[in-house]
Amino acid sequence: MTETLERGVTPVLVKLWVKDRFGQEGVEKVTARLEGDALDMFENPVSNNWYPVTYLKQIYSAISDEFGKDKPSLFTDYGRFDAENSTKGALRFLMRLVSGKNLIKRVRTFWKHYVKGASLDITDIKKKDGHTEITLVMEGYDAGPPGCRAIEGYIQTLLPKAGVHDVKITEKTCIHKGDDICSWLVSWDEK
C-alpha cells in the first residue's frame, strides 16, 4: 500500500492556526504533546516538503487532546482557516468567475498538488433549478476524524468564494465509523 503524503503547506497553516486561535502558549502546549518526526514537522514545517499524513494525524490528535474536548467544531474552524489562507490574491479573484460546480470539479486537481497517495473525487452531480448537489468521495486519506472535519470546513468556505450560497455538507460515510471510504453530500444554490 502506498504511503499517503501531504505537502508541507498544511502543517505550516496548522501551526499558524493554532497560534492565531490559542496564542504562542497554545503552540507550546501542542508541542509538548508531540515527539519524533511529528514534533519536527510541527515545529519546523517546510511548505515544499512532503510528509506522511500520519504525522498530521498525530498533530491533530495533540490539538484535539489539548483544546477539543468540548469543541466538536474545532477542526471545521481549521478547515475554514485553511481555505481563507490558501485562496488569496489572484486566485480569490478567479474563483469569482467560475460556477460552484466548476470550482468543485477543480478541487480534485487542486487536491493532487497537496496530497499524494489518496484521491478526492466528485460523483452524482445533480443540478435542478439553480440547486446543485454532489457527492464528494475521499479514498486513502486518514488524518483521523479531525481531518474529516477540516475537509468539511474547507468546502464550506471555498464554495461561497464562487458566489454560491446556502452551502450544506453532510457526512455520508466515514472510515472512522467502519466504512471503506469517507464521503459527503454537498449542496448549494447558485447566484
PDB file of N, CA and C in Angstrom, residues 33-40:
ATOM      1  N   ARG A  33       3.003  17.882  23.542  1.00  0.00           N
ATOM      2  CA  ARG A  33       2.297  16.611  23.359  1.00  0.00           C
ATOM      3  C   ARG A  33       2.862  15.777  22.203  1.00  0.00           C
ATOM      4  N   LEU A  34       3.798  16.344  21.459  1.00  0.00           N
ATOM      5  CA  LEU A  34       4.327  15.664  20.275  1.00  0.00           C
ATOM      6  C   LEU A  34       5.738  15.158  20.512  1.00  0.00           C
ATOM      7  N   GLU A  35       6.145  14.214  19.659  1.00  0.00           N
ATOM      8  CA  GLU A  35       7.519  13.726  19.701  1.00  0.00           C
ATOM      9  C   GLU A  35       7.936  13.251  18.314  1.00  0.00           C
ATOM     10  N   GLY A  36       9.217  13.054  18.152  1.00  0.00           N
ATOM     11  CA  GLY A  36       9.752  12.500  16.911  1.00  0.00           C
ATOM     12  C   GLY A  36       9.494  13.365  15.691  1.00  0.00           C
ATOM     13  N   ASP A  37       9.193  12.689  14.585  1.00  0.00           N
ATOM     14  CA  ASP A  37       9.018  13.376  13.304  1.00  0.00           C
ATOM     15  C   ASP A  37       7.800  14.294  13.285  1.00  0.00           C
ATOM     16  N   ALA A  38       6.740  13.925  13.993  1.00  0.00           N
ATOM     17  CA  ALA A  38       5.556  14.798  14.050  1.00  0.00           C
ATOM     18  C   ALA A  38       5.901  16.107  14.759  1.00  0.00           C
ATOM     19  N   LEU A  39       6.693  16.015  15.809  1.00  0.00           N
ATOM     20  CA  LEU A  39       7.144  17.219  16.521  1.00  0.00           C
ATOM     21  C   LEU A  39       7.993  18.090  15.601  1.00  0.00           C
ATOM     22  N   ASP A  40       8.929  17.460  14.892  1.00  0.00           N
ATOM     23  CA  ASP A  40       9.784  18.223  13.980  1.00  0.00           C
ATOM     24  C   ASP A  40       8.951  18.898  12.889  1.00  0.00           C
TER      25      ASP A  40
END
